[in-house]
CSV table of C-alpha atoms and ligand atoms in Angstrom, one decimal:
chain,number,residue,atom,x,y,z
R,224,MET,CA,-11.7,-13.6,-6.2
R,225,ARG,CA,-10.5,-11.5,-8.7
R,226,ILE,CA,-11.9,-8.3,-10.3
R,227,THR,CA,-10.7,-6.6,-13.3
R,228,LYS,CA,-11.8,-3.0,-14.6
R,229,GLN,CA,-14.0,-5.1,-17.3
R,230,SER,CA,-15.7,-7.4,-15.0
R,231,THR,CA,-19.7,-7.3,-14.8
R,232,ASP,CA,-19.6,-7.6,-11.0
R,233,TYR,CA,-17.5,-4.9,-10.7
R,234,GLN,CA,-19.9,-2.8,-13.2
R,235,VAL,CA,-22.3,-3.7,-11.4
R,236,TYR,CA,-20.9,-2.5,-8.2
R,237,ARG,CA,-19.9,0.6,-9.8
R,238,ILE,CA,-23.8,1.6,-11.1
R,239,LEU,CA,-25.2,0.7,-7.3
R,240,SER,CA,-22.4,2.8,-6.0
R,241,ASP,CA,-23.7,5.9,-8.3
R,242,ARG,CA,-27.7,5.4,-7.2
R,243,GLN,CA,-30.2,2.4,-6.9
R,244,SER,CA,-31.4,0.5,-9.9
R,245,SER,CA,-33.5,-2.1,-11.2
R,246,GLY,CA,-32.2,-5.6,-12.6
R,247,GLU,CA,-33.7,-4.2,-15.8
R,248,GLU,CA,-31.9,-0.8,-15.6
R,249,ILE,CA,-28.3,-2.5,-14.7
R,250,GLY,CA,-29.1,-5.0,-17.6
R,251,LYS,CA,-29.7,-2.8,-20.4
R,252,LYS,CA,-26.5,-0.4,-19.0
R,253,LEU,CA,-24.6,-3.6,-19.5
R,254,GLY,CA,-26.3,-5.9,-22.3
R,255,ILE,CA,-27.3,-8.8,-19.9
R,256,THR,CA,-30.6,-10.4,-18.8
R,257,ARG,CA,-32.3,-9.3,-15.6
R,258,SER,CA,-31.2,-12.8,-14.4
R,259,ALA,CA,-27.9,-12.4,-15.2
R,260,VAL,CA,-28.1,-9.1,-13.1
R,261,TRP,CA,-29.6,-11.1,-10.3
R,262,LYS,CA,-27.2,-13.9,-10.2
R,263,THR,CA,-24.2,-11.2,-10.3
R,264,VAL,CA,-25.7,-9.6,-7.3
R,265,ASN,CA,-26.1,-12.6,-5.4
R,266,LYS,CA,-22.6,-13.5,-6.1
R,267,MET,CA,-21.3,-9.8,-4.6
R,268,LYS,CA,-23.9,-10.4,-1.7
R,269,GLU,CA,-22.1,-13.8,-0.8
R,270,SER,CA,-18.8,-11.5,-0.9
R,271,GLY,CA,-19.7,-9.4,1.6
R,272,VAL,CA,-21.1,-6.7,0.3
R,273,LYS,CA,-24.4,-5.3,1.3
R,274,ILE,CA,-27.0,-4.8,-0.9
R,275,GLU,CA,-31.0,-4.6,-0.4
R,276,SER,CA,-33.7,-5.3,-3.0
R,277,SER,CA,-36.2,-2.6,-2.8
R,278,GLY,CA,-39.9,-2.3,-4.5
R,279,LYS,CA,-37.4,0.3,-6.7
R,280,GLY,CA,-34.4,-2.1,-7.3
R,281,TYR,CA,-31.4,-2.8,-5.8
R,282,VAL,CA,-29.5,-0.3,-3.0
R,283,LEU,CA,-25.9,-0.4,-2.0
R,284,ILE,CA,-25.6,0.1,1.6
R,285,GLY,CA,-22.6,0.8,3.9
R,286,LYS,CA,-20.4,2.5,1.0
R,287,ASN,CA,-17.8,3.1,3.1
R,288,GLU,CA,-17.1,-0.5,3.8
R,289,LEU,CA,-13.6,-1.9,2.2
R,290,ASN,CA,-15.5,-4.7,0.5
R,291,PRO,CA,-13.8,-5.9,-2.6
R,292,TYR,CA,-15.0,-4.3,-5.5
R,293,GLU,CA,-14.3,-0.8,-3.1
R,294,ILE,CA,-10.7,-2.1,-3.0
R,295,ALA,CA,-11.0,-2.2,-7.0
R,296,ASP,CA,-12.9,0.9,-7.2
R,297,ILE,CA,-10.5,2.9,-5.1
R,298,THR,CA,-7.5,0.6,-6.8
R,299,PHE,CA,-8.6,1.6,-10.6
R,300,LYS,CA,-9.9,5.4,-9.9
R,301,ARG,CA,-6.1,6.3,-8.0
R,302,LEU,CA,-3.7,3.9,-9.6
R,303,GLY,CA,-6.0,2.9,-13.0
R,304,ASP,CA,-3.0,4.0,-15.2
R,305,HIS,CA,-0.7,1.2,-13.8
R,306,ILE,CA,-2.8,-1.3,-12.1
R,307,ASP,CA,-5.9,-3.5,-14.0
R,308,GLU,CA,-6.6,-6.2,-11.5
R,309,ILE,CA,-7.2,-6.7,-8.3
R,310,ILE,CA,-6.9,-10.4,-6.5
R,311,TYR,CA,-8.9,-10.5,-3.2
R,312,PHE,CA,-8.4,-13.0,-0.2
R,313,GLU,CA,-9.9,-13.4,3.0
R,314,THR,CA,-6.8,-14.9,4.3
R,315,THR,CA,-3.4,-15.9,2.1
R,316,ASP,CA,-0.1,-16.7,3.6
R,317,SER,CA,2.0,-13.7,2.3
R,318,THR,CA,0.5,-11.1,-0.3
R,319,ASN,CA,4.3,-10.5,-2.0
R,320,GLU,CA,4.6,-14.3,-2.3
R,321,LYS,CA,0.8,-14.4,-4.0
R,322,ALA,CA,1.9,-11.4,-6.5
R,323,LYS,CA,5.5,-13.1,-7.1
R,324,GLU,CA,3.6,-16.2,-7.8
R,325,TYR,CA,1.1,-14.5,-10.2
R,326,GLY,CA,4.4,-12.6,-11.8
R,327,LYS,CA,1.7,-10.3,-14.0
R,328,PRO,CA,2.5,-6.9,-12.8
R,329,ARG,CA,-0.3,-4.3,-13.1
R,330,THR,CA,-1.9,-6.2,-10.7
R,331,LEU,CA,-2.7,-5.5,-6.6
R,332,ILE,CA,-3.1,-8.2,-4.2
R,333,PHE,CA,-4.9,-7.4,-1.2
R,334,ALA,CA,-5.6,-9.7,2.1
R,335,GLU,CA,-7.6,-9.5,5.4
R,336,SER,CA,-5.5,-11.5,6.9
R,337,GLN,CA,-1.8,-13.3,6.3
R,338,THR,CA,-0.8,-16.2,8.0
R,339,ALA,CA,3.1,-16.0,7.0
R,340,GLY,CA,3.7,-12.1,6.1
R,341,LYS,CA,6.6,-10.9,5.8
R,342,GLY,CA,8.8,-8.6,7.0
R,343,ARG,CA,12.8,-7.4,5.8
R,344,LEU,CA,15.8,-9.0,6.9
R,345,GLY,CA,13.4,-12.6,6.7
R,346,ARG,CA,11.2,-11.0,9.9
R,347,ARG,CA,7.5,-12.1,10.2
R,348,TRP,CA,4.9,-9.7,9.7
R,349,GLU,CA,2.3,-9.8,12.3
R,350,SER,CA,-0.8,-9.5,10.3
R,351,GLN,CA,-3.9,-10.1,11.6
R,352,LYS,CA,-7.5,-8.7,10.6
R,353,GLY,CA,-7.8,-5.0,11.2
R,354,GLY,CA,-5.0,-3.9,9.4
R,355,LEU,CA,-4.3,-3.6,5.5
R,356,TYR,CA,-1.8,-5.6,4.3
R,357,PHE,CA,-1.8,-5.5,0.1
R,358,THR,CA,1.0,-5.3,-2.6
R,359,LEU,CA,1.3,-3.5,-5.5
R,360,SER,CA,3.2,-5.7,-8.5
R,361,LEU,CA,4.7,-2.7,-11.1
R,362,ASP,CA,6.4,-2.7,-14.0
R,363,PRO,CA,8.0,0.7,-14.1
R,364,LYS,CA,10.4,0.6,-16.4
R,365,LEU,CA,12.7,2.1,-14.6
R,366,ASP,CA,17.0,1.4,-14.2
R,367,TYR,CA,17.6,-1.7,-11.8
R,368,THR,CA,19.5,1.0,-9.7
R,369,GLU,CA,15.9,3.9,-9.7
R,370,MET,CA,14.1,1.2,-8.1
R,371,PRO,CA,14.5,1.8,-4.4
R,372,LYS,CA,13.2,5.2,-4.9
R,373,VAL,CA,9.4,3.6,-5.6
R,374,THR,CA,9.7,2.1,-1.9
R,375,LEU,CA,10.8,5.3,-0.3
R,376,ILE,CA,7.1,6.7,-2.4
R,377,ALA,CA,5.5,4.1,-1.0
R,378,GLY,CA,6.9,5.0,2.5
R,379,LEU,CA,6.3,8.7,1.7
R,380,SER,CA,2.9,8.1,0.9
R,381,VAL,CA,1.4,5.8,3.8
R,382,ALA,CA,3.2,8.5,6.3
R,383,GLU,CA,1.3,11.6,4.5
R,384,ALA,CA,-1.9,9.4,4.8
R,385,LEU,CA,-1.5,9.7,8.0
R,386,PRO,CA,-1.7,12.4,10.8
R,387,GLU,CA,1.5,12.9,12.6
R,388,ALA,CA,2.9,10.0,10.7
R,389,LYS,CA,7.1,10.3,10.2
R,390,ILE,CA,9.4,7.7,7.9
R,391,LYS,CA,12.6,6.1,9.5
R,392,TRP,CA,14.9,5.6,6.4
R,393,PRO,CA,14.6,3.9,4.4
R,394,ASN,CA,10.3,3.1,4.9
R,395,ASP,CA,9.2,2.4,8.1
R,396,VAL,CA,6.3,4.5,8.9
R,397,LEU,CA,6.1,6.0,12.9
R,398,ILE,CA,3.7,7.6,15.1
R,399,ARG,CA,5.2,8.9,18.4
R,400,GLY,CA,8.2,6.5,17.9
R,401,LYS,CA,6.1,3.3,17.4
R,402,LYS,CA,5.9,1.7,14.1
R,403,VAL,CA,2.6,1.7,12.5
R,404,CYS,CA,3.6,0.1,8.5
R,405,GLY,CA,6.2,-1.5,7.6
R,406,ILE,CA,6.9,-1.9,3.7
R,407,LEU,CA,9.0,-4.8,2.0
R,408,SER,CA,9.4,-4.2,-1.8
R,409,GLU,CA,11.3,-7.7,-4.0
R,410,LEU,CA,12.4,-7.2,-7.3
R,411,TYR,CA,12.1,-10.4,-9.5
R,412,GLY,CA,12.1,-11.2,-13.5
R,413,GLU,CA,14.9,-10.4,-15.9
R,414,ILE,CA,17.6,-7.7,-14.4
R,415,GLU,CA,17.4,-5.9,-18.0
R,416,SER,CA,13.6,-5.0,-17.0
R,417,PRO,CA,13.1,-5.7,-13.3
R,418,LEU,CA,9.5,-6.1,-12.0
R,419,ILE,CA,9.0,-4.5,-8.4
R,420,VAL,CA,6.7,-6.2,-5.5
R,421,VAL,CA,5.8,-4.0,-3.1
R,422,GLY,CA,4.6,-4.6,-0.3
R,423,ILE,CA,2.9,-2.8,2.5
R,424,GLY,CA,1.2,-3.6,5.6
R,425,ILE,CA,-0.5,-0.9,8.0
R,426,ASN,CA,-1.8,-1.9,11.5
R,427,VAL,CA,-5.1,0.1,12.0
R,428,SER,CA,-6.9,-1.9,14.4
R,429,ASN,CA,-5.2,-5.1,14.3
R,430,PRO,CA,-4.2,-6.7,17.6
R,431,ILE,CA,-0.6,-6.4,18.4
R,432,PRO,CA,1.6,-9.2,20.2
R,433,ASP,CA,2.3,-8.0,23.8
R,434,GLU,CA,6.3,-8.8,23.0
R,435,LEU,CA,6.0,-5.8,20.1
R,436,LYS,CA,4.3,-3.3,22.0
R,437,ASP,CA,7.5,-1.5,23.1
R,438,TYR,CA,8.1,-0.4,19.8
R,439,ALA,CA,5.0,-1.3,17.3
R,440,ALA,CA,1.2,0.1,17.7
R,441,SER,CA,-1.6,0.2,15.6
R,442,VAL,CA,-3.2,3.6,14.2
R,443,SER,CA,-6.2,3.3,16.6
R,444,ASP,CA,-3.7,3.6,19.5
R,445,PHE,CA,-3.4,7.0,18.7
R,446,TYR,CA,-6.7,8.2,16.8
R,447,SER,CA,-9.7,6.8,14.8
R,448,VAL,CA,-9.4,6.6,11.8
R,449,GLY,CA,-11.1,3.8,9.4
R,450,ARG,CA,-9.2,1.6,6.8
R,451,ARG,CA,-11.2,2.3,3.7
R,452,GLU,CA,-9.7,6.4,4.3
R,453,ILE,CA,-6.4,5.2,5.2
R,454,PHE,CA,-6.7,3.2,2.1
R,455,ASP,CA,-8.1,5.5,-0.5
R,456,SER,CA,-5.3,8.4,0.5
R,457,VAL,CA,-2.6,6.1,0.7
R,458,LEU,CA,-3.2,4.8,-3.2
R,459,ALA,CA,-4.0,8.6,-3.9
R,460,ASN,CA,-0.7,9.7,-2.4
R,461,PHE,CA,1.3,7.1,-4.5
R,462,GLY,CA,-0.6,7.3,-7.7
R,463,LYS,CA,0.9,11.1,-7.8
R,464,TYR,CA,4.4,10.3,-6.5
R,465,TYR,CA,4.9,7.4,-8.7
R,466,LYS,CA,3.4,9.4,-12.0
R,467,LYS,CA,6.0,11.9,-10.7
R,468,LEU,CA,8.7,9.3,-10.4
R,469,LEU,CA,8.9,8.0,-13.9
R,470,GLU,CA,8.5,11.5,-15.2
R,471,GLY,CA,11.9,11.8,-13.8
R,472,LYS,CA,10.8,14.2,-11.2
R,473,TRP,CA,12.9,13.1,-8.1
R,474,ARG,CA,14.0,16.4,-7.1
R,475,ASP,CA,10.7,17.4,-5.8
R,476,LEU,CA,9.8,13.9,-4.5
R,477,ARG,CA,13.1,13.8,-2.6
R,478,GLU,CA,12.4,17.0,-0.9
R,479,ASN,CA,9.0,15.8,0.4
R,480,PHE,CA,10.5,12.5,1.7
R,481,VAL,CA,12.9,14.9,3.5
R,482,ASN,CA,10.3,16.5,5.2
R,483,ARG,CA,8.9,13.6,6.6
R,484,CYS,CA,11.7,12.1,7.7
R,485,ASP,CA,12.3,11.5,10.9
R,486,THR,CA,16.0,10.5,10.6
R,487,ILE,CA,17.8,13.3,9.5
R,488,GLY,CA,19.4,15.0,12.4
R,489,LYS,CA,19.4,11.7,14.1
R,490,ILE,CA,22.8,9.7,15.3
R,491,VAL,CA,21.7,6.2,13.8
R,492,LYS,CA,23.3,2.7,13.7
R,493,ILE,CA,22.6,0.9,10.4
R,494,THR,CA,23.3,-2.5,10.2
R,495,THR,CA,23.6,-4.0,6.5
R,496,SER,CA,24.4,-7.3,5.8
R,497,ALA,CA,28.3,-6.4,5.2
R,498,GLU,CA,28.8,-3.8,8.1
R,499,GLU,CA,27.3,-1.7,10.7
R,500,ILE,CA,27.4,2.3,10.6
R,501,VAL,CA,27.1,4.5,13.5
R,502,GLY,CA,27.6,8.4,12.4
R,503,VAL,CA,25.1,11.5,11.8
R,504,ALA,CA,22.3,11.3,9.2
R,505,GLU,CA,22.8,14.0,7.3
R,506,ASP,CA,20.6,14.5,4.5
R,507,ILE,CA,18.8,12.1,1.6
R,508,GLY,CA,21.0,12.0,-1.7
R,509,ASP,CA,20.0,12.4,-5.1
R,510,ASP,CA,19.7,8.6,-5.4
R,511,GLY,CA,17.8,7.7,-2.7
R,512,SER,CA,20.6,6.7,-0.1
R,513,LEU,CA,20.9,7.9,3.6
R,514,ILE,CA,24.0,10.3,3.6
R,515,VAL,CA,25.8,9.0,7.2
R,516,ASN,CA,29.0,10.9,8.3
R,517,GLY,CA,29.1,11.6,4.5
R,518,ARG,CA,28.7,8.5,3.1
R,519,ARG,CA,25.9,7.1,0.8
R,520,VAL,CA,24.1,4.2,2.3
R,521,TYR,CA,21.3,2.3,0.3
R,522,ALA,CA,20.2,-0.2,2.6
R,523,GLY,CA,20.0,-1.9,6.0
R,524,ASP,CA,18.2,-1.6,9.4
R,525,CYS,CA,18.3,1.8,10.6
R,526,ILE,CA,18.2,2.3,14.3
R,527,HIS,CA,17.8,5.8,15.7
R,528,LEU,CA,20.2,6.8,18.5
R,529,ARG,CA,19.7,10.1,19.5
R,530,ASN,CA,19.7,13.7,18.3
R,531,TYR,CA,22.7,15.0,16.9
R,532,ARG,CA,23.0,19.3,17.4
R,533,PHE,CA,23.7,20.3,14.0
R,534,THR,CA,25.7,23.5,15.1
Q,666,LIG,C1,8.9,-4.3,7.3
Q,666,LIG,O1,9.7,-5.4,8.2
Q,666,LIG,O2,8.8,-3.5,7.8
Q,666,LIG,C2,8.1,-4.9,6.0
Q,666,LIG,C3,6.6,-5.3,6.3
Q,666,LIG,C4,6.0,-5.6,5.0
Q,666,LIG,C5,4.7,-6.1,5.3
Q,666,LIG,C6,3.9,-6.1,4.2
Q,666,LIG,S1,2.3,-6.7,4.5
Q,666,LIG,C7,1.7,-7.2,3.1
Q,666,LIG,C8,3.3,-7.6,2.2
Q,666,LIG,N1,3.2,-9.0,2.4
Q,666,LIG,C9,4.0,-9.4,2.7
Q,666,LIG,O3,4.1,-10.1,2.9
Q,666,LIG,N2,4.5,-8.7,3.5
Q,666,LIG,C10,4.0,-7.2,2.9
């Protein structure tokens, strides 16, 4: 299901989120007939939106549920300068794959569940119903070398949306040492003007398979917070940080990132495609790298070994 800022059904949703309205009132506002309003309302109900008809008109109930129109509303409110369209799936293979196939930036792809969710380093991402799985397809007009920072601010945006959450460099989000969110960014398009898809998976209340329970968890294992609230605050944070990044204010963002990052001060083992690096994670560089024993590391799988005592 596709929703743009101009879609009639989205406009009807906006009117009803504001207040109960009759078919005639809605029709007048949008310049369509009452019967067109009725058809639109039925289509919305079929997609799971709860709308009741009373003598005085249509009433939207269950406003706090994350239905496709609410997803669109939050997205346009928080990221309206960068996203024009949302594509919503009950289920799909992978929102990152869908975003690349669609090939159009300024889009958010959302799925309630994924059958082939992709993790980093070719791993699989468990994506059962109850979590948040979405991909931002963006055209940041940044140099190739700046792109990893988009991923870093995505991790920061999630971590700041979840009480107690910390970042394990580069962009895993952990609560009390357990991973609750992973981010997979992929670049595609031309090297001179690359496009990026940023795929975010958050375990909110989806079941975690037994074999992953030692190092992964759902947010609901720690406290109770709704998917709508998390989605809204992640997008609000991302909107704010993405704007700063495009304005060239990485310095401020770096500071926020360092404050949330649990990796600094730890002895880490980083596995890159070429080697394994073991050392003290000292700082985050002005280029977004992790500084390990004085050396800049740009990508890799990071394991925290133990705390290091700075003297
Ligand atoms: C990781 O390995 O930590 C990254 C996991 C990224 C999962 C998200 S869920 C939404 C998007 N679609 C995918 O197939 N993967 C990302």
